[in-house]
Short mmCIF file of C-alpha atoms in Angstrom, two decimals:
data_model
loop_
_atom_site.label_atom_id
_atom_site.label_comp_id
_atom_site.label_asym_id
_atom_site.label_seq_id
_atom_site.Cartn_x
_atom_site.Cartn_y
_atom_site.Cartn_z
CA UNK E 3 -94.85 6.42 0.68
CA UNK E 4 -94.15 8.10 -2.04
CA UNK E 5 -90.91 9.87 -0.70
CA UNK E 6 -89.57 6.30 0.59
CA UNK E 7 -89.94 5.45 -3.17
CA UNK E 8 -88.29 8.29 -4.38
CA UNK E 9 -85.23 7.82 -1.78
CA UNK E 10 -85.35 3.92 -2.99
CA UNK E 11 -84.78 4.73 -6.71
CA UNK E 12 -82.09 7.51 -5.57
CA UNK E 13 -79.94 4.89 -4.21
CA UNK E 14 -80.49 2.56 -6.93
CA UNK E 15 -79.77 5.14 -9.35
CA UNK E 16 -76.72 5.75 -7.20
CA UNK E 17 -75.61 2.36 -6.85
CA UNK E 18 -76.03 1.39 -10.33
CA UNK E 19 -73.73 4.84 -11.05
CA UNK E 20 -71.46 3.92 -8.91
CA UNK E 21 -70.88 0.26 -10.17
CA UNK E 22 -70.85 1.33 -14.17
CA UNK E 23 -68.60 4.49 -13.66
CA UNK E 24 -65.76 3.28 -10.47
CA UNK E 25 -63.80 0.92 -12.36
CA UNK E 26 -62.48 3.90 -14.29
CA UNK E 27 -61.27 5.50 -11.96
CA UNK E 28 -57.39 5.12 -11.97
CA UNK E 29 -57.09 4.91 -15.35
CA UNK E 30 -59.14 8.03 -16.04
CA UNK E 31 -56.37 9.64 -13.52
CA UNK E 32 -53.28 8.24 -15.52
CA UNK E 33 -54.95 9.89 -18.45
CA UNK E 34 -56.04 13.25 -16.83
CA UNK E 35 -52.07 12.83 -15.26
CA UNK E 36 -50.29 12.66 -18.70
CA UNK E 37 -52.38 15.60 -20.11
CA UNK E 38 -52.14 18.30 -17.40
CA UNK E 39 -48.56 17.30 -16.22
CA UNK E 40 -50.09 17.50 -12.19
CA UNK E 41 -50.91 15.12 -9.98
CA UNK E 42 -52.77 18.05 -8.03
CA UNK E 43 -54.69 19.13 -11.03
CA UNK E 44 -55.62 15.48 -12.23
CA UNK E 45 -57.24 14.75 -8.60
CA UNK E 46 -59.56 18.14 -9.22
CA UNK E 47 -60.23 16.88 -13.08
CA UNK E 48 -61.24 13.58 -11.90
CA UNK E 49 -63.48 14.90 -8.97
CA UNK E 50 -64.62 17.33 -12.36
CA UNK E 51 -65.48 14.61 -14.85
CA UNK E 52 -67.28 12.37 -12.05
CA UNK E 53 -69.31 15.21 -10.73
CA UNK E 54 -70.07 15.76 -14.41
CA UNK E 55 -70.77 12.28 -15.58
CA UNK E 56 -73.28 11.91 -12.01
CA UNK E 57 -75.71 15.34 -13.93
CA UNK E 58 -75.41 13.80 -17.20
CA UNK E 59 -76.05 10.20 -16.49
CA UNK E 60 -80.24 10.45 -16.75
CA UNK E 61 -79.46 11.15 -20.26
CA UNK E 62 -76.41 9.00 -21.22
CA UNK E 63 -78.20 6.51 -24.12
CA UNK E 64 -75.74 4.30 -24.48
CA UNK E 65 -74.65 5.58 -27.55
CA UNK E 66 -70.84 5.02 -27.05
CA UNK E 67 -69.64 2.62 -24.49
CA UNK E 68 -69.60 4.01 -20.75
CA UNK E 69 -65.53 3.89 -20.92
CA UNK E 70 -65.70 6.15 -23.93
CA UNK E 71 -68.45 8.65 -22.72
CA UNK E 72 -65.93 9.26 -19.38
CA UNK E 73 -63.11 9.36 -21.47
CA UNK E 74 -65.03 12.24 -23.20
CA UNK E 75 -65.74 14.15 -20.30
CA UNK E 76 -62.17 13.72 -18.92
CA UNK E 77 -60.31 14.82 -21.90
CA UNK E 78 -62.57 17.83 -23.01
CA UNK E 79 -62.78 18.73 -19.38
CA UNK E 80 -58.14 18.62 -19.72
CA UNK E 81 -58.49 20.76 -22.61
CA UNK E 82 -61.05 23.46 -21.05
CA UNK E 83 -58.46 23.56 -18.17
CA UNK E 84 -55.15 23.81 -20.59
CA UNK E 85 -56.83 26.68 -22.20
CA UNK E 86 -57.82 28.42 -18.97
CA UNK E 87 -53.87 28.36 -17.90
CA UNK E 88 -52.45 32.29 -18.48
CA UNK E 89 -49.09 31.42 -18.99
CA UNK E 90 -48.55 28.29 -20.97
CA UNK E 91 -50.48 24.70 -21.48
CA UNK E 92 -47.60 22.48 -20.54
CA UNK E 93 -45.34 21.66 -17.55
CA UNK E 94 -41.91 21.03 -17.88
CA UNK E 95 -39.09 19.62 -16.58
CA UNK E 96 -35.92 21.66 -16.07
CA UNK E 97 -33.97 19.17 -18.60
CA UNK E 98 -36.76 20.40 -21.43
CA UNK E 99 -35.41 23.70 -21.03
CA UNK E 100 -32.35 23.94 -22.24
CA UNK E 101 -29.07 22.22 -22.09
CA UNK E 102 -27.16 21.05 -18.52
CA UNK E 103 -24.72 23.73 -16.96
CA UNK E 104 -21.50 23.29 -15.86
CA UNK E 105 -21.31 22.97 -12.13
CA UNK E 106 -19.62 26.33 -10.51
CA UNK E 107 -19.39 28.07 -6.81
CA UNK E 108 -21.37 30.41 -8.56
CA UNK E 109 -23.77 28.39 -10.42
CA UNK E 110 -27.50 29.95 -9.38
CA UNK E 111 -29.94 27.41 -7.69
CA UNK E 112 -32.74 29.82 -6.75
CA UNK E 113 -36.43 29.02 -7.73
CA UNK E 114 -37.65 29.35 -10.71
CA UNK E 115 -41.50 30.48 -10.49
CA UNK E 116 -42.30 31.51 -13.51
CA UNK E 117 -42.40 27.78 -15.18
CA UNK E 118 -45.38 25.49 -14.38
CA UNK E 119 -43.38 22.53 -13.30
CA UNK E 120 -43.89 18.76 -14.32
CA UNK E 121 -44.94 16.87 -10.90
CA UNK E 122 -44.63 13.55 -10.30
CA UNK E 123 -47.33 10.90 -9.24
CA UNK E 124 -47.68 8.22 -6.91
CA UNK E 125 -47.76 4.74 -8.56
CA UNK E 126 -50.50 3.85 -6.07
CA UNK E 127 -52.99 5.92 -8.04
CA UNK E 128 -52.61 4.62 -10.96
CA UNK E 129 -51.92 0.73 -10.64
CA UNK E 130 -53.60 -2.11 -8.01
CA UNK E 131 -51.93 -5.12 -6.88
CA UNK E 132 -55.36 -6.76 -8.25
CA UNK E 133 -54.01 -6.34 -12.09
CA UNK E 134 -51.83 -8.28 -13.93
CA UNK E 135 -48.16 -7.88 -13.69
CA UNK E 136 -47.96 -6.76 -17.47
CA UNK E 137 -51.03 -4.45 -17.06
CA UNK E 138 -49.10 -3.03 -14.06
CA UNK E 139 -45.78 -2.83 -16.10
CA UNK E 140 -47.91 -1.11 -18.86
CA UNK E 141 -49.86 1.24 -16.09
CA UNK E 142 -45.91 2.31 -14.83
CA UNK E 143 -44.41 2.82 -18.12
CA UNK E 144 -47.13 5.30 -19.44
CA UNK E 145 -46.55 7.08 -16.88
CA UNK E 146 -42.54 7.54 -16.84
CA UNK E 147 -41.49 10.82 -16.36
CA UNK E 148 -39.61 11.36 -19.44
CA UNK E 149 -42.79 10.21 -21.37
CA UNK E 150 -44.95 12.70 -19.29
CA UNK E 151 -42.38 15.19 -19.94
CA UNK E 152 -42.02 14.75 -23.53
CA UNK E 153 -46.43 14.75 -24.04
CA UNK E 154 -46.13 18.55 -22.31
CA UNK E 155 -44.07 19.74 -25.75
CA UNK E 156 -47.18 19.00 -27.61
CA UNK E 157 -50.09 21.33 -28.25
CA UNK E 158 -53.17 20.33 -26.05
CA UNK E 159 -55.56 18.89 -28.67
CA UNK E 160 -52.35 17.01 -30.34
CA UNK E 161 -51.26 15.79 -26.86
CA UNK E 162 -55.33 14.79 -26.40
CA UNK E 163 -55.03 12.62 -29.97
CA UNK E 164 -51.78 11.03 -29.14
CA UNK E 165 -52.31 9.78 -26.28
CA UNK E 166 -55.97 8.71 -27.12
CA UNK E 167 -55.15 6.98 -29.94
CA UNK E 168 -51.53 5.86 -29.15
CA UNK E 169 -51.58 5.27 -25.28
CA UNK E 170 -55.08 4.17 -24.79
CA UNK E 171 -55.49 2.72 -28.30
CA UNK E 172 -59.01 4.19 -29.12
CA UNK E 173 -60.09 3.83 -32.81
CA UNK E 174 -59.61 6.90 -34.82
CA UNK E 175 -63.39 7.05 -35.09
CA UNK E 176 -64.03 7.37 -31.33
CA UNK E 177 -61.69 9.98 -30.62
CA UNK E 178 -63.09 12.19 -33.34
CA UNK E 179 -66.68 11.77 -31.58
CA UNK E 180 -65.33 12.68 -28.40
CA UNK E 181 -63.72 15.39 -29.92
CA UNK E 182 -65.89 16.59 -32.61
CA UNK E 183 -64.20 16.55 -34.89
CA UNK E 184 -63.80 14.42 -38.59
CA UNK E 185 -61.91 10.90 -38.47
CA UNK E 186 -59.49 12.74 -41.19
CA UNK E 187 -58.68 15.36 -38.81
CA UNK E 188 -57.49 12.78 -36.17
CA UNK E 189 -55.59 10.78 -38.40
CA UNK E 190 -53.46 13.90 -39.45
CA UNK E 191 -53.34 15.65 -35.53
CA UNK E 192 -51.78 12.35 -34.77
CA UNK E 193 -49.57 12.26 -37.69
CA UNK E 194 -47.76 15.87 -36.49
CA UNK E 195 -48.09 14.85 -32.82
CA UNK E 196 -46.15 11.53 -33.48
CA UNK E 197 -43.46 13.15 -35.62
CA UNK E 198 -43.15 15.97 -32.76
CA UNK E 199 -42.48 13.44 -30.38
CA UNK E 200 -40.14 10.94 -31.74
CA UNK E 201 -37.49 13.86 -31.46
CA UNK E 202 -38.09 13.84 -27.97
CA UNK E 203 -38.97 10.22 -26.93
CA UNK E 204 -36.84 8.95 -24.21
CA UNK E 205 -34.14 6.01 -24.97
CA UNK E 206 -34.71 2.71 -24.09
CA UNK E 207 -32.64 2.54 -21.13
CA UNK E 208 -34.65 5.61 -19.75
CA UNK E 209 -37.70 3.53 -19.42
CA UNK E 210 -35.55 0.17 -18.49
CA UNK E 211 -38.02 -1.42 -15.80
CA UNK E 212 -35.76 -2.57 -13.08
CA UNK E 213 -36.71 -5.96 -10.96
CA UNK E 214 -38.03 -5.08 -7.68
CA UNK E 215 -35.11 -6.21 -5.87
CA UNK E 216 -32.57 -3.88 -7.81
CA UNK E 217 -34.89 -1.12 -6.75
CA UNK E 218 -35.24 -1.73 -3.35
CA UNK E 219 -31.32 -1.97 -3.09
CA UNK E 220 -30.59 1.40 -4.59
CA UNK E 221 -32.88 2.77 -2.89
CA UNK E 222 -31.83 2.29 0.63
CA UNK E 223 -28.59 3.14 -0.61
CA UNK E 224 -29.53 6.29 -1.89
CA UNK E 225 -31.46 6.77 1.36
CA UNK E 226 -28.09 5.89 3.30
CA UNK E 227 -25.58 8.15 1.25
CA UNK E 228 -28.18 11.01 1.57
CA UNK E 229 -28.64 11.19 5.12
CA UNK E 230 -25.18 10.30 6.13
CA UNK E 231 -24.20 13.29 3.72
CA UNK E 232 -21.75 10.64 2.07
CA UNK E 233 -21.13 11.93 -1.28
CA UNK E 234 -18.53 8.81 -1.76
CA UNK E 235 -21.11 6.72 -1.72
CA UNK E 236 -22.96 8.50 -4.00
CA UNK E 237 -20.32 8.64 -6.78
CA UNK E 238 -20.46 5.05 -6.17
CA UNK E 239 -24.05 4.92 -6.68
CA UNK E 240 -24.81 7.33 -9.79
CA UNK E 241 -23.77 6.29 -13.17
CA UNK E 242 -20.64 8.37 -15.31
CA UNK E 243 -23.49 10.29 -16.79
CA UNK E 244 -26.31 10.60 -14.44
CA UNK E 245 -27.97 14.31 -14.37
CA UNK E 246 -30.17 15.67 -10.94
CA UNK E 247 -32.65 18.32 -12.08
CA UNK E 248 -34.65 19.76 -8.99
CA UNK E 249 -37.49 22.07 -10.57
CA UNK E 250 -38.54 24.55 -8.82
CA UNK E 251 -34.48 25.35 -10.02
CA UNK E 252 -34.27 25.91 -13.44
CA UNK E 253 -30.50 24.75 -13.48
CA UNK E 254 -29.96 21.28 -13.98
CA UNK E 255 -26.33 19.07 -14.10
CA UNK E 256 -25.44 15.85 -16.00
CA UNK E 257 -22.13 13.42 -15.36
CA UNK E 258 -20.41 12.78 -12.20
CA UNK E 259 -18.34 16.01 -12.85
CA UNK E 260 -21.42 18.05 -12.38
CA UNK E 261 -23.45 16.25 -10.07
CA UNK E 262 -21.33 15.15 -6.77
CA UNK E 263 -20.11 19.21 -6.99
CA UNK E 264 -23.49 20.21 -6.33
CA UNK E 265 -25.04 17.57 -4.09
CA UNK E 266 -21.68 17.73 -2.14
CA UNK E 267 -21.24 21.84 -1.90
CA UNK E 268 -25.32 23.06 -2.16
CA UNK E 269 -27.21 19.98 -0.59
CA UNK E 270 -26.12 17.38 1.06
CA UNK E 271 -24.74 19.05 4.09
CA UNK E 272 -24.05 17.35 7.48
CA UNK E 273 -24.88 14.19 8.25
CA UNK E 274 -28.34 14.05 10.14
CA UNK E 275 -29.66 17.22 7.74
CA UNK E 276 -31.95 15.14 5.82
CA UNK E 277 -34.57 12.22 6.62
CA UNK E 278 -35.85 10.44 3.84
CA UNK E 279 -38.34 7.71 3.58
CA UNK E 280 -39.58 5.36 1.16
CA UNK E 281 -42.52 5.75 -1.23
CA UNK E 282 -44.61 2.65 -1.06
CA UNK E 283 -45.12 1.62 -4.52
CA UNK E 284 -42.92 4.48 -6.06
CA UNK E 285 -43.74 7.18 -8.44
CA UNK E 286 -43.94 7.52 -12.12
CA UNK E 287 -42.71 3.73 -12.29
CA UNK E 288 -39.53 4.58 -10.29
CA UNK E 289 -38.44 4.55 -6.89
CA UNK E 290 -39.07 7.29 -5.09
CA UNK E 291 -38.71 8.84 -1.55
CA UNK E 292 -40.35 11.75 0.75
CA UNK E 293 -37.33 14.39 2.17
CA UNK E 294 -37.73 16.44 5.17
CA UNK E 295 -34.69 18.64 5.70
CA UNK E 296 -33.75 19.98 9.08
CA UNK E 297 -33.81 23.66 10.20
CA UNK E 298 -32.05 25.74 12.43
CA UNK E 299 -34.39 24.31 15.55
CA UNK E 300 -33.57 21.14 14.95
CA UNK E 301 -37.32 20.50 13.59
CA UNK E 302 -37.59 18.54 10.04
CA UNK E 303 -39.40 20.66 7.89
CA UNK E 304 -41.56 19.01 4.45
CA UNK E 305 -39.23 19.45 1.29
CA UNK E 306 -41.00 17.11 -1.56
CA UNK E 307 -40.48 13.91 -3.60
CA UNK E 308 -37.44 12.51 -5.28
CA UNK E 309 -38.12 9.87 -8.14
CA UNK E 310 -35.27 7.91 -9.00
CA UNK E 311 -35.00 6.57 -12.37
CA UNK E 312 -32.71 3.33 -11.76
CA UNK E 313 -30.37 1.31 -14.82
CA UNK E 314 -29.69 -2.22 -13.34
CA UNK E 315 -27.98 -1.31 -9.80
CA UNK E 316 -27.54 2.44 -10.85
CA UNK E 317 -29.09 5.75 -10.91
CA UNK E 318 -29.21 7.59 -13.99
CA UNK E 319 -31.04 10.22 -12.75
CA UNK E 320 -32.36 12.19 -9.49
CA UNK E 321 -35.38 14.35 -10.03
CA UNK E 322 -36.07 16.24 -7.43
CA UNK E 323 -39.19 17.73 -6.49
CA UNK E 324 -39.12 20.35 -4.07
CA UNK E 325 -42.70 20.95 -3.21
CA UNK E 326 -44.54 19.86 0.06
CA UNK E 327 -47.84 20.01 -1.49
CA UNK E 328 -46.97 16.94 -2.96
CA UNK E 329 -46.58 14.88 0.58
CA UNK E 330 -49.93 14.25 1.17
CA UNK E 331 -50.46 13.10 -2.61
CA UNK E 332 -47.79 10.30 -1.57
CA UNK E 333 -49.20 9.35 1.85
CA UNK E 334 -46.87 11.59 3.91
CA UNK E 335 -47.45 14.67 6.38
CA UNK E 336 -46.74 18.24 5.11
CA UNK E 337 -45.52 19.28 8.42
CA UNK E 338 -42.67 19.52 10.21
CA UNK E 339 -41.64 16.47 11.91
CA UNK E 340 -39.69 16.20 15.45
CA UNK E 341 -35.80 15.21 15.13
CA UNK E 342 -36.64 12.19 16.99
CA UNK E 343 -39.66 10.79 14.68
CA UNK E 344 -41.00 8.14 13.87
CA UNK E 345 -39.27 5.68 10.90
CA UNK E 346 -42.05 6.46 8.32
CA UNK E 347 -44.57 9.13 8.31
CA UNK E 348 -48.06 8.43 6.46
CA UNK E 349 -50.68 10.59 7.32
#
C-alpha cells in the first residue's frame, strides 16, 4: 500500500510540476536564444533549467513568482555556460566583423572556424498560433537577427540585465534577486548596456514586419531565381543596397554591385544545383528556407538555412547559414536527399 501511495503522490507531484512550470517554455527559449546566440545551445539550456527547476521544486517557497524563479535558473544557468566558452562569450554575424568587401575573382569565401557564429531560430519555437497577433509580432521582433546580433556585442551579465529588464520588462528589483546582486548595480549595468547598444541597434526598416502575403511572394520568388540559377531575377528581387553574409565565410558583400557578382560567379551555378524549401513559420521573424545543394552524384546533400529579411516586396538582405545541424532544428532531414524527392522534406 504504501508504495501505491508513494507512486500516487509522484505523479501528483509531477503533474502539478508539469502544469506550473510548461507554460514557460517558449519564452524561456526566446530568452536562453537571445543570450547564447544558438538555437542548439538554447534547446540544451532549456532541457538544463527544467531538469534543474524538477530537483529544486520540493523546496521552491514561493518566494518570487514561479515565472521569476525559472527565469533565474535560465539566465544564471546562460551565464555559467558563456563563461565556460574558451574562445569568446558571443556569436557573431559576419556583418559585426568588419566592413563589406568589394566583390573580386579573387575575393576568399572559405570557412571561417575560428568565430562562434550567430544561428538562426525557427519561429515555431518561440511563438503559437494560440497568442495574440501583437504578442506574436512582439515574440518575432525580439528575436530579429540584427537584434540577436547586436545583444552578442555586450558582456554576458550586461546582455543578462538588458534584456531582463528591457526585453522582458522585469522590475529592477527582481533582476537583482535573480542575480544577486544590489538594485543600484542593475540600474547602472543597464545604463552601459543600453548606451553600448544604441550604436548598434538596427534601423527601423531592418525590423519592418512585412504582411504575410508580401512574404510569401518573395519568397517563392527567391525560391524560383535560386534554383533556376537566374541571377536576373534576382537583381530584380534584391534592393540597390541589399548585402548576403553566409557565416561560416567571414566575407560578406552589400549593393547590387557586390552581391549578383558573387551569387552569379561562386553560388548559384546551373539551374537544377539547388532545392530549396520553405520554412513553415520562418525564422527570426523572417522568411526563411532549407537548401540542399547537389553533388557530383546527382544526390542533394544538407547545406543549412537562409533567413530573408524582406522591405515591402524586396530583400534587403540574405543571411545564409551554411550548417546542416540546423535542419532538424527547422523540421527538415540532415541527409542527403534523392534528385527526384519529394516537394518538402520534414523529418
Amino acid at each position: 500500500m504504501a508504495d501505491a501511495a508513494d507512486a500516487d503522490y509522484g505523479d501528483e507531484f509531477a503533474d502539478d510540476f508539469a502544469r506550473e512550470t510548461e507554460p514557460y517554455r517558449r519564452e524561456l527559449f526566446a530568452h536562453c536564444y537571445r543570450m547564447l546566440g544558438s538555437v542548439l545551445d538554447a534547446e540544451d539550456l532549456v532541457q538544463e533549467t527544467y531538469l534543474r527547476a524538477w530537483r529544486h521544486h520540493g523546496g521552491f517557497e514561493g518566494r518570487s513568482s514561479v515565472r521569476t524563479w525559472l527565469y533565474q535558473i535560465a539566465t544564471n544557468g546562460c551565464l555559467t555556460a558563456l563563461a565556460r566558452r574558451r574562445d569568446a562569450d558571443r556569436r557573431v554575424l559576419p556583418s559585426g566583423l568588419g566592413p563589406p568587401e568589394r566583390y573580386t575573382q579573387s575575393a576568399q569565401l572559405e570557412p571561417d572556424l575560428r568565430e562562434q557564429w550567430l544561428q538562426p531560430v525557427p519561429d515555431a519555437l518561440v511563438t503559437t498560433d494560440a497568442e495574440d497577433p501583437a504578442s506574436v509580432v512582439a515574440a518575432r521582433e525580439g528575436v530579429r537577427l540584427a537584434l540577436v546580433a547586436s545583444l552578442q556585442h555586450l558582456p554576458a551579465r550586461q546582455r543578462a540585465v538588458l534584456v531582463l529588464r528591457d526585453v522582458l520588462a522585469f522590475p529592477a528589483a527582481e533582476v537583482a534577486a535573480m542575480l544577486e546582486v544590489s538594485t543600484a548595480s542593475v540600474k547602472s549595468t543597464l545604463q552601459r548596456a543600453r548606451a553600448t547598444l544604441q550604436e548598434r541597434a538596427p534601423a527601423a526598416d531592418e525590423i519592418a514586419e512585412p504582411t504575410a502575403p508580401q512574404a510569401k511572394a518573395v519568397l517563392n520568388r527567391y525560391i524560383k531565381a535560386f534554383e533556376n540559377s537566374d541571377a536576373d531575377a534576382l537583381t530584380r528581387l534584391l534592393l540597390h543596397d541589399a548585402a548576403i553574409e553566409a557565416p561560416p565565410i567571414r566575407a560578406w558583400f552589400k549593393g547590387l554591385e557586390n552581391c549578383i557578382p558573387v551569387l552569379r560567379d561562386r553560388v548559384l551555378g546551373t539551374p537544377g544545383l539547388w532545392r530549396m524549401f520553405p520554412v513553415a513559420g520562418g525564422a527570426n521573424g523572417c522568411p526563411a528556407v532549407a537548401g540542399y545543394l547537389r553533388d557530383a552524384q546527382g544526390r542533394y546533400q544538407p547545406y543549412g538555412v537562409v533567413v530573408l529579411e524582406v522591405i515591402g516586396d524586396r530583400v534587403g538582405r540574405i543571411v545564409s547559414f551554411g550548417d546542416p545541424r540546423l535542419l532538424p532544428v527547422f523540421g527538415f532531414e540532415n541527409a542527403a536527399l534523392r534528385e527526384a524527392g519529394p516537394a518538402t522534406s520534414p523529418r
